[in-house]
Short mmCIF file of C-alpha atoms in Angstrom, two decimals:
data_model
loop_
_atom_site.label_atom_id
_atom_site.label_comp_id
_atom_site.label_asym_id
_atom_site.label_seq_id
_atom_site.Cartn_x
_atom_site.Cartn_y
_atom_site.Cartn_z
CA UNK A 16 -15.46 15.45 21.59
CA UNK A 17 -18.32 12.98 21.69
CA UNK A 18 -19.09 11.14 24.91
CA UNK A 19 -17.55 7.64 24.97
CA UNK A 20 -19.65 5.22 22.97
CA UNK A 21 -19.91 1.47 22.45
CA UNK A 22 -18.81 0.64 18.91
CA UNK A 23 -18.72 -2.75 17.17
CA UNK A 24 -16.50 -3.10 14.12
CA UNK A 25 -17.33 -6.11 11.93
CA UNK A 26 -14.92 -7.27 9.24
CA UNK A 27 -14.48 -10.29 6.98
CA UNK A 28 -11.75 -11.50 4.68
CA UNK A 29 -7.97 -11.53 4.48
CA UNK A 30 -5.35 -9.74 6.56
CA UNK A 31 -5.66 -6.84 4.12
CA UNK A 32 -9.38 -6.55 4.91
CA UNK A 33 -8.79 -6.80 8.65
CA UNK A 34 -5.86 -4.38 9.03
CA UNK A 35 -7.82 -1.15 8.31
CA UNK A 36 -10.58 -2.24 10.69
CA UNK A 37 -8.01 -2.92 13.40
CA UNK A 38 -6.33 0.45 12.81
CA UNK A 39 -9.69 2.19 13.25
CA UNK A 40 -10.46 0.12 16.34
CA UNK A 41 -7.20 1.20 17.96
CA UNK A 42 -7.79 4.84 17.06
CA UNK A 43 -11.31 4.76 18.53
CA UNK A 44 -10.06 3.05 21.69
CA UNK A 45 -7.36 5.71 22.02
CA UNK A 46 -10.14 8.31 21.84
CA UNK A 47 -11.82 6.69 24.84
CA UNK A 48 -14.49 4.55 23.19
CA UNK A 49 -15.49 0.99 24.11
CA UNK A 50 -14.61 -1.02 21.00
CA UNK A 51 -15.45 -4.59 20.01
CA UNK A 52 -13.88 -6.17 16.92
CA UNK A 53 -15.82 -8.98 15.24
CA UNK A 54 -13.56 -10.88 12.83
CA UNK A 55 -12.52 -14.36 11.78
CA UNK A 56 -11.02 -16.45 14.55
CA UNK A 57 -7.56 -16.46 13.00
CA UNK A 58 -7.19 -12.77 13.89
CA UNK A 59 -7.82 -13.13 17.62
CA UNK A 60 -4.14 -12.94 18.54
CA UNK A 61 -3.67 -9.92 16.29
CA UNK A 62 -6.53 -8.04 17.97
CA UNK A 63 -5.50 -9.22 21.44
CA UNK A 64 -2.20 -7.35 21.15
CA UNK A 65 -4.18 -4.23 22.11
CA UNK A 66 -5.64 -4.84 25.56
CA UNK A 67 -8.18 -2.05 25.09
CA UNK A 68 -10.04 -4.04 22.43
CA UNK A 69 -12.62 -6.78 22.89
CA UNK A 70 -12.56 -9.58 20.30
CA UNK A 71 -15.50 -11.70 19.16
CA UNK A 72 -14.95 -14.46 16.60
CA UNK A 73 -17.61 -14.37 13.90
CA UNK A 74 -16.47 -17.82 12.75
CA UNK A 75 -13.72 -19.47 10.76
CA UNK A 76 -15.79 -19.68 7.61
CA UNK A 77 -13.35 -18.25 5.10
CA UNK A 78 -10.12 -19.53 6.61
CA UNK A 79 -9.99 -22.35 4.09
CA UNK A 80 -11.27 -20.31 1.14
CA UNK A 81 -7.96 -19.38 -0.40
CA UNK A 82 -6.73 -22.95 -0.06
CA UNK A 83 -9.84 -24.39 -1.66
CA UNK A 84 -10.69 -25.23 -5.23
CA UNK A 85 -12.19 -21.76 -5.55
CA UNK A 86 -8.66 -20.35 -5.40
CA UNK A 87 -7.95 -22.06 -8.71
CA UNK A 88 -10.02 -19.35 -10.34
CA UNK A 89 -7.16 -17.01 -9.53
CA UNK A 90 -5.30 -18.61 -12.40
CA UNK A 91 -8.14 -18.04 -14.87
CA UNK A 92 -7.80 -14.72 -16.63
CA UNK A 93 -11.10 -14.83 -18.55
CA UNK A 94 -13.84 -12.27 -18.04
CA UNK A 95 -16.29 -15.04 -17.11
CA UNK A 96 -14.05 -16.22 -14.27
CA UNK A 97 -13.72 -12.68 -12.94
CA UNK A 98 -17.49 -12.31 -12.98
CA UNK A 99 -18.02 -15.68 -11.31
CA UNK A 100 -15.60 -15.31 -8.42
CA UNK A 101 -17.50 -12.68 -6.38
CA UNK A 102 -20.63 -14.81 -6.67
CA UNK A 103 -18.77 -17.96 -5.64
CA UNK A 104 -17.34 -16.13 -2.64
CA UNK A 105 -20.78 -14.86 -1.71
CA UNK A 106 -22.22 -18.36 -2.19
CA UNK A 107 -19.68 -19.68 0.29
CA UNK A 108 -20.63 -16.91 2.69
CA UNK A 109 -24.33 -17.62 2.13
CA UNK A 110 -23.86 -21.33 2.78
CA UNK A 111 -22.37 -20.53 6.18
CA UNK A 112 -24.50 -17.47 6.83
CA UNK A 113 -25.96 -18.81 10.07
CA UNK A 114 -22.49 -19.07 11.61
CA UNK A 115 -21.52 -15.60 10.45
CA UNK A 116 -24.83 -14.08 11.51
CA UNK A 117 -24.59 -15.57 14.98
CA UNK A 118 -21.01 -14.33 15.30
CA UNK A 119 -22.01 -10.85 14.16
CA UNK A 120 -25.02 -10.84 16.51
CA UNK A 121 -22.73 -11.58 19.44
CA UNK A 122 -20.25 -8.94 18.32
CA UNK A 123 -23.03 -6.34 17.98
CA UNK A 124 -24.21 -6.90 21.55
CA UNK A 125 -25.48 -3.65 23.05
CA UNK A 126 -23.42 -1.37 20.81
CA UNK A 127 -24.44 2.20 20.09
CA UNK A 128 -23.06 2.00 16.54
CA UNK A 129 -22.03 -0.69 14.05
CA UNK A 130 -19.29 -0.23 11.43
CA UNK A 131 -19.23 -3.17 9.00
CA UNK A 132 -17.41 -4.58 5.98
CA UNK A 133 -19.50 -4.75 2.76
CA UNK A 134 -19.04 -8.54 2.46
CA UNK A 135 -21.20 -8.81 5.58
CA UNK A 136 -24.21 -7.75 3.56
CA UNK A 137 -26.61 -8.84 6.29
CA UNK A 138 -24.91 -6.72 9.00
CA UNK A 139 -27.10 -3.63 8.48
CA UNK A 140 -30.21 -5.81 8.74
CA UNK A 141 -28.99 -7.34 12.01
CA UNK A 142 -28.22 -3.86 13.31
CA UNK A 143 -31.62 -2.55 12.22
CA UNK A 144 -33.38 -5.44 13.95
CA UNK A 145 -31.51 -4.48 17.13
CA UNK A 146 -32.36 -0.79 16.66
CA UNK A 147 -28.71 0.16 16.14
CA UNK A 148 -27.47 2.45 13.33
CA UNK A 149 -24.81 1.10 10.98
CA UNK A 150 -22.12 2.56 8.73
CA UNK A 151 -20.53 0.55 5.93
CA UNK A 152 -16.75 0.85 5.72
CA UNK A 153 -14.49 -0.45 2.96
CA UNK A 154 -11.03 0.02 1.51
CA UNK A 155 -12.52 -0.17 -2.01
CA UNK A 156 -14.95 2.24 -3.73
CA UNK A 157 -18.06 0.04 -3.87
CA UNK A 158 -20.81 2.70 -3.82
CA UNK A 159 -22.81 2.89 -7.09
CA UNK A 160 -21.39 5.28 -9.66
CA UNK A 161 -21.15 5.74 -13.38
CA UNK A 162 -17.47 6.67 -13.14
CA UNK A 163 -16.25 3.07 -13.06
CA UNK A 164 -17.75 -0.44 -12.75
CA UNK A 165 -17.96 -2.33 -9.47
CA UNK A 166 -14.24 -2.69 -8.81
CA UNK A 167 -14.35 -6.23 -7.37
CA UNK A 168 -15.38 -7.53 -10.80
CA UNK A 169 -12.05 -6.55 -12.34
CA UNK A 170 -13.77 -5.14 -15.43
CA UNK A 171 -12.63 -2.25 -17.64
CA UNK A 172 -14.65 0.94 -17.97
CA UNK A 173 -17.79 0.08 -19.97
CA UNK A 174 -19.43 3.52 -20.06
CA UNK A 175 -21.45 5.35 -17.44
CA UNK A 176 -24.72 3.48 -17.92
CA UNK A 177 -23.24 -0.01 -17.87
CA UNK A 178 -20.77 0.94 -15.15
CA UNK A 179 -23.65 1.87 -12.86
CA UNK A 180 -25.58 -1.27 -13.83
CA UNK A 181 -22.80 -3.49 -12.45
CA UNK A 182 -23.65 -2.35 -8.91
CA UNK A 183 -27.05 -4.03 -9.18
CA UNK A 184 -25.19 -7.28 -8.56
CA UNK A 185 -24.94 -6.24 -4.91
CA UNK A 186 -28.74 -6.16 -4.66
CA UNK A 187 -28.81 -9.63 -6.25
CA UNK A 188 -26.40 -10.89 -3.60
CA UNK A 189 -28.64 -9.46 -0.87
CA UNK A 190 -31.57 -11.36 -2.37
CA UNK A 191 -29.50 -14.57 -2.21
CA UNK A 192 -29.22 -14.28 1.58
CA UNK A 193 -32.62 -12.71 2.36
CA UNK A 194 -34.36 -16.00 3.20
CA UNK A 195 -31.50 -17.05 5.47
CA UNK A 196 -31.69 -13.70 7.23
CA UNK A 197 -35.44 -14.10 7.79
CA UNK A 198 -34.90 -17.60 9.15
CA UNK A 199 -32.16 -16.38 11.47
CA UNK A 200 -34.26 -13.51 12.86
CA UNK A 201 -37.34 -15.69 13.28
CA UNK A 202 -37.85 -16.43 16.95
CA UNK A 203 -35.46 -13.72 18.10
CA UNK A 204 -38.20 -11.36 19.10
CA UNK A 205 -39.76 -8.40 17.34
CA UNK A 206 -37.48 -5.77 15.87
CA UNK A 207 -36.55 -2.82 18.03
CA UNK A 208 -37.56 0.71 17.18
CA UNK A 209 -36.06 1.95 13.94
CA UNK A 210 -32.56 3.36 14.46
CA UNK A 211 -31.95 7.05 13.73
CA UNK A 212 -30.75 8.00 10.26
CA UNK A 213 -27.12 9.12 10.12
CA UNK A 214 -25.52 11.83 8.00
CA UNK A 215 -22.70 9.43 7.09
CA UNK A 216 -23.78 6.08 5.66
CA UNK A 217 -20.50 4.92 4.10
CA UNK A 218 -16.80 5.47 4.83
CA UNK A 219 -14.13 4.59 2.29
CA UNK A 220 -10.66 4.04 3.74
CA UNK A 221 -8.51 5.08 0.80
CA UNK A 222 -7.05 8.34 -0.40
CA UNK A 223 -9.02 10.66 -2.71
CA UNK A 224 -5.64 11.34 -4.30
CA UNK A 225 -5.52 7.72 -5.46
CA UNK A 226 -9.21 7.53 -6.46
CA UNK A 227 -10.94 10.91 -6.85
CA UNK A 228 -14.46 11.01 -5.43
CA UNK A 229 -17.09 10.49 -8.17
CA UNK A 230 -19.41 13.45 -8.59
CA UNK A 231 -22.54 11.26 -8.59
CA UNK A 232 -22.08 9.86 -5.09
CA UNK A 233 -24.56 10.81 -2.40
CA UNK A 234 -23.50 13.17 0.39
CA UNK A 235 -23.48 10.37 2.95
CA UNK A 236 -20.58 8.64 1.18
CA UNK A 237 -17.29 9.94 2.59
CA UNK A 238 -13.72 9.21 1.47
CA UNK A 239 -11.64 9.62 4.61
CA UNK A 240 -8.14 8.76 3.43
CA UNK A 241 -6.25 5.55 4.23
CA UNK A 242 -6.58 3.94 7.65
CA UNK A 243 -2.91 3.26 8.18
CA UNK A 244 -1.56 2.95 11.69
CA UNK A 245 1.60 4.89 12.36
CA UNK A 246 4.59 2.55 12.84
CA UNK A 247 5.03 1.90 16.54
CA UNK A 248 8.32 2.77 18.21
CA UNK A 249 8.99 -0.88 19.00
CA UNK A 250 8.55 -1.95 15.38
CA UNK A 251 11.89 -2.81 13.82
CA UNK A 252 13.16 -4.54 10.72
CA UNK A 253 15.31 -7.53 11.54
CA UNK A 254 19.05 -6.95 11.62
CA UNK A 255 19.43 -9.54 8.84
CA UNK A 256 16.98 -7.67 6.60
CA UNK A 257 18.63 -4.33 7.40
CA UNK A 258 21.99 -5.81 6.42
CA UNK A 259 20.60 -7.15 3.13
CA UNK A 260 18.95 -3.84 2.27
CA UNK A 261 22.18 -1.90 2.80
CA UNK A 262 24.48 -4.40 1.06
CA UNK A 263 24.63 -2.90 -2.41
CA UNK A 264 22.07 -1.26 -4.67
CA UNK A 265 18.54 -1.13 -3.21
CA UNK A 266 16.58 -4.28 -4.07
CA UNK A 267 13.02 -4.43 -5.33
CA UNK A 268 10.25 -5.90 -3.18
CA UNK A 269 8.12 -8.64 -4.75
CA UNK A 270 5.13 -10.10 -2.93
CA UNK A 271 1.63 -11.35 -3.66
CA UNK A 272 -0.06 -10.90 -0.28
CA UNK A 273 -2.80 -13.38 0.60
CA UNK A 274 -2.94 -15.04 -2.82
CA UNK A 275 -1.56 -18.61 -2.59
CA UNK A 276 -1.80 -19.48 -6.27
CA UNK A 277 0.93 -21.75 -7.68
CA UNK A 278 3.74 -20.82 -5.25
CA UNK A 279 6.43 -22.94 -6.94
CA UNK A 280 5.71 -21.41 -10.32
CA UNK A 281 5.84 -17.93 -8.78
CA UNK A 282 9.20 -18.65 -7.14
CA UNK A 283 10.74 -19.84 -10.39
CA UNK A 284 9.27 -16.85 -12.23
CA UNK A 285 10.75 -14.36 -9.76
CA UNK A 286 14.17 -15.99 -9.47
CA UNK A 287 14.67 -16.25 -13.23
CA UNK A 288 13.31 -12.74 -13.90
CA UNK A 289 15.58 -11.16 -11.30
CA UNK A 290 18.54 -13.11 -12.71
CA UNK A 291 17.79 -11.77 -16.20
CA UNK A 292 17.37 -8.25 -14.85
CA UNK A 293 20.55 -8.40 -12.79
CA UNK A 294 19.36 -6.90 -9.51
CA UNK A 295 18.33 -8.09 -6.05
CA UNK A 296 14.94 -8.75 -4.47
CA UNK A 297 13.15 -9.01 -1.15
CA UNK A 298 10.38 -11.61 -1.48
CA UNK A 299 7.27 -11.48 0.67
CA UNK A 300 5.96 -14.91 1.64
CA UNK A 301 2.41 -13.70 2.29
CA UNK A 302 0.03 -16.65 2.77
CA UNK A 303 2.21 -18.91 0.66
CA UNK A 304 1.92 -17.15 -2.70
CA UNK A 305 5.66 -17.65 -3.23
CA UNK A 306 7.73 -20.65 -2.20
CA UNK A 307 10.87 -19.25 -0.56
CA UNK A 308 12.92 -22.31 0.41
CA UNK A 309 16.53 -22.43 -0.88
CA UNK A 310 16.58 -19.03 -2.56
CA UNK A 311 19.82 -18.20 -4.36
CA UNK A 312 22.16 -15.37 -3.42
CA UNK A 313 20.68 -11.92 -4.00
CA UNK A 314 17.30 -12.76 -2.47
CA UNK A 315 15.88 -12.28 1.02
CA UNK A 316 12.53 -13.75 2.13
CA UNK A 317 10.36 -11.94 4.68
CA UNK A 318 7.22 -12.92 6.53
CA UNK A 319 5.07 -10.54 8.56
CA UNK A 320 7.25 -7.44 8.16
CA UNK A 321 5.88 -3.86 8.42
CA UNK A 322 5.69 -2.54 4.88
CA UNK A 323 5.70 1.03 6.21
CA UNK A 324 9.27 0.52 7.42
CA UNK A 325 10.53 -1.65 4.56
CA UNK A 326 9.17 0.02 1.43
CA UNK A 327 11.08 3.32 1.84
CA UNK A 328 14.30 1.26 1.73
CA UNK A 329 13.63 -0.59 -1.54
CA UNK A 330 13.94 0.70 -5.08
CA UNK A 331 10.45 -0.31 -6.20
CA UNK A 332 7.51 -2.51 -5.28
CA UNK A 333 5.99 -5.39 -7.29
CA UNK A 334 2.76 -6.62 -5.75
CA UNK A 335 -0.67 -8.14 -6.31
CA UNK A 336 -2.65 -4.92 -6.07
CA UNK A 337 -4.26 -5.20 -2.66
CA UNK A 338 -5.70 -1.88 -1.51
CA UNK A 339 -3.41 -1.68 1.52
CA UNK A 340 -0.21 -2.65 -0.28
CA UNK A 341 -1.00 -0.21 -3.09
CA UNK A 342 -1.45 2.66 -0.64
CA UNK A 343 1.66 1.77 1.36
CA UNK A 344 3.84 1.59 -1.74
CA UNK A 345 2.60 4.97 -2.94
CA UNK A 346 2.94 6.49 0.55
CA UNK A 347 6.59 5.42 0.50
CA UNK A 348 7.02 7.22 -2.82
CA UNK A 349 8.08 4.06 -4.58
CA UNK A 350 7.28 3.09 -8.18
CA UNK A 351 4.92 0.13 -8.30
CA UNK A 352 4.25 -2.65 -10.79
CA UNK A 353 0.96 -4.39 -10.07
CA UNK A 354 0.49 -8.04 -11.05
CA UNK A 355 -3.19 -8.60 -10.19
CA UNK A 356 -5.05 -11.85 -9.96
CA UNK A 357 -8.62 -11.24 -8.89
CA UNK A 358 -11.31 -9.00 -7.41
CA UNK A 359 -10.31 -5.32 -7.00
CA UNK A 360 -6.62 -5.90 -7.73
CA UNK A 361 -6.80 -4.91 -11.44
CA UNK A 362 -8.59 -1.72 -10.39
CA UNK A 363 -5.73 -0.65 -8.12
CA UNK A 364 -3.19 -1.57 -10.79
CA UNK A 365 -4.94 0.73 -13.24
CA UNK A 366 -5.02 3.51 -10.63
CA UNK A 367 -1.25 3.23 -10.07
CA UNK A 368 -0.70 3.49 -13.81
CA UNK A 369 -3.17 6.39 -14.18
CA UNK A 370 -1.25 8.29 -11.50
CA UNK A 371 1.96 7.74 -13.46
CA UNK A 372 3.57 5.83 -10.58
CA UNK A 373 4.10 2.61 -12.52
CA UNK A 374 3.59 0.79 -15.82
CA UNK A 375 0.28 -0.79 -16.84
CA UNK A 376 -0.65 -3.80 -14.69
CA UNK A 377 -0.07 -7.30 -16.06
CA UNK A 378 -1.94 -10.25 -14.62
CA UNK A 379 0.35 -12.61 -12.74
CA UNK A 380 -0.71 -15.64 -14.78
CA UNK A 381 0.40 -13.87 -17.98
CA UNK A 382 3.90 -13.04 -16.74
CA UNK A 383 6.95 -14.98 -17.83
CA UNK A 384 10.56 -14.32 -16.76
CA UNK A 385 11.55 -12.12 -19.75
CA UNK A 386 8.42 -9.98 -19.39
CA UNK A 387 8.89 -9.55 -15.63
CA UNK A 388 12.59 -8.79 -16.10
CA UNK A 389 11.73 -6.09 -18.63
CA UNK A 390 9.14 -4.66 -16.25
CA UNK A 391 11.71 -4.55 -13.41
CA UNK A 392 14.21 -2.70 -15.59
CA UNK A 393 11.53 -0.22 -16.69
CA UNK A 394 10.33 0.23 -13.12
CA UNK A 395 13.70 1.21 -11.65
CA UNK A 396 15.15 3.08 -14.64
CA UNK A 397 12.19 5.25 -15.71
CA UNK A 398 12.48 8.44 -13.63
CA UNK A 399 8.90 9.48 -14.35
CA UNK A 400 7.53 6.68 -12.17
CA UNK A 401 9.56 7.75 -9.14
CA UNK A 402 8.66 11.40 -9.70
CA UNK A 403 4.93 10.66 -9.89
CA UNK A 404 5.08 8.35 -6.88
CA UNK A 405 6.84 11.12 -4.95
CA UNK A 406 4.06 13.58 -5.75
CA UNK A 407 1.43 11.09 -4.55
CA UNK A 408 3.45 10.40 -1.39
CA UNK A 409 3.50 14.11 -0.55
CA UNK A 410 -0.29 14.28 -0.90
CA UNK A 411 -0.80 11.18 1.24
CA UNK A 412 1.49 12.59 3.94
CA UNK A 413 -0.91 15.52 4.33
CA UNK A 414 -3.87 13.19 4.94
CA UNK A 415 -4.93 11.58 8.19
CA UNK A 416 -7.63 9.11 7.27
CA UNK A 417 -7.88 7.61 10.74
CA UNK A 418 -8.48 10.99 12.37
CA UNK A 419 -11.15 11.76 9.77
CA UNK A 420 -12.83 8.40 10.38
CA UNK A 421 -12.80 8.91 14.15
CA UNK A 422 -14.43 12.33 13.69
CA UNK A 423 -17.16 10.80 11.51
CA UNK A 424 -17.83 8.03 14.02
CA UNK A 425 -18.00 10.53 16.86
CA UNK A 426 -20.36 12.74 14.85
CA UNK A 427 -22.56 9.68 14.34
CA UNK A 428 -22.52 9.02 18.09
CA UNK A 429 -23.61 12.62 18.71
CA UNK A 430 -26.48 12.20 16.23
CA UNK A 431 -27.51 8.98 17.96
CA UNK A 432 -27.49 10.63 21.39
CA UNK A 433 -29.46 13.61 20.05
CA UNK A 434 -32.08 11.24 18.61
CA UNK A 435 -32.34 9.43 21.93
CA UNK A 436 -32.77 12.72 23.77
CA UNK A 437 -35.51 13.77 21.37
CA UNK A 438 -37.25 10.42 21.91
CA UNK A 439 -37.07 10.80 25.68
CA UNK A 440 -38.35 14.38 25.69
CA UNK A 441 -42.06 13.67 24.91
CA UNK A 442 -42.14 11.01 27.64
CA UNK A 443 -40.67 13.43 30.17
CA UNK A 444 -43.11 16.17 29.19
CA UNK A 445 -46.04 13.76 29.43
CA UNK A 446 -44.92 12.71 32.92
CA UNK A 447 -44.77 16.34 34.03
CA UNK A 448 -48.24 17.05 32.68
CA UNK A 449 -49.73 14.00 34.39
CA UNK A 450 -48.15 15.06 37.70
CA UNK A 451 -49.81 18.51 37.61
CA UNK A 452 -53.07 18.91 39.62
CA UNK A 453 -56.27 18.97 37.63
#
């Protein structure tokens, strides 16, 4: 086991982006490490539930993003809109880069190692300036490959050459923030000595069963498995939800996570589709993606409820295609129908279908009640979906992504300490030589 180290985990985005980071933070703290979590201010209370963790707000920059006019692009299903949205998000980040950079600088502090979200594209530069090694960590496969295009663009496979070309957009985004980075670092002193190179440069927090590792990735890119915290003993479903789940045939779960696009329309869509289908549904409120006031009989609305405990008790899962929700549905062995809107969500929907665990994804904006009702009937009556989801669940049960990630972080800490020892050795030898008589 590596000696205890000081580790700063930097994340940005929605609850789905923050949850894997927090799971890793808790696992590292349990292993005896000193862990700081740098995240948006809205997650302070979530992090503070674990007294072993230190929280640093990197700002509230994106708190209003999903409620802004940019969110209207979620309703646009054109290829141009899907290409524009990552750039618009990055433009928002760039516009408020100084706030984010200052927050990240404070979160980095005197850490031995930085683990950062890819949206914080300046984080490795801040770490390098401080002489601290950094590892990128993501729940999506964003390392360059010819196997599939950059997943956050929501594009179909366009062939190996063009697939790989889409990753050049990341370099373009770095160029967009380069001058702001230089301005931020100006006056903060000269850079420290170059940090040691690490064997692991990237960790991906998803299962290789769900997305097999491309053969053209470099050795430093590691797929660990999902970073899913085990349900705590005190976690419970409410007695009202338990009663609803057990009162008749298992319902389906329908939820759209952190995507607050047209909540009234989504409510009407779900209610009418479930009526046509003839079953029952648990509806996830998320960040307001579905209006849940005055639901008719046969529906139950839930807020922040542990999916790990709920999904095994439903017949199937209908969701937006977030990386975490996708993995949790498959881990529960439940058929899934993905109704993506934006970013990497279509990618995960296609992966569910490729695994045989659900029908092809259909974008939420293109769904109407008859189409959703037909999808619900197919989802719960086609035995092949449940069988395939069960096979995936068995594979996921054998994985421990958090343990693998902790081992990689501790290996990195050992490499860092070895590099420091090597750097100290010449100085010690020189001191001994100078102390010897002439």
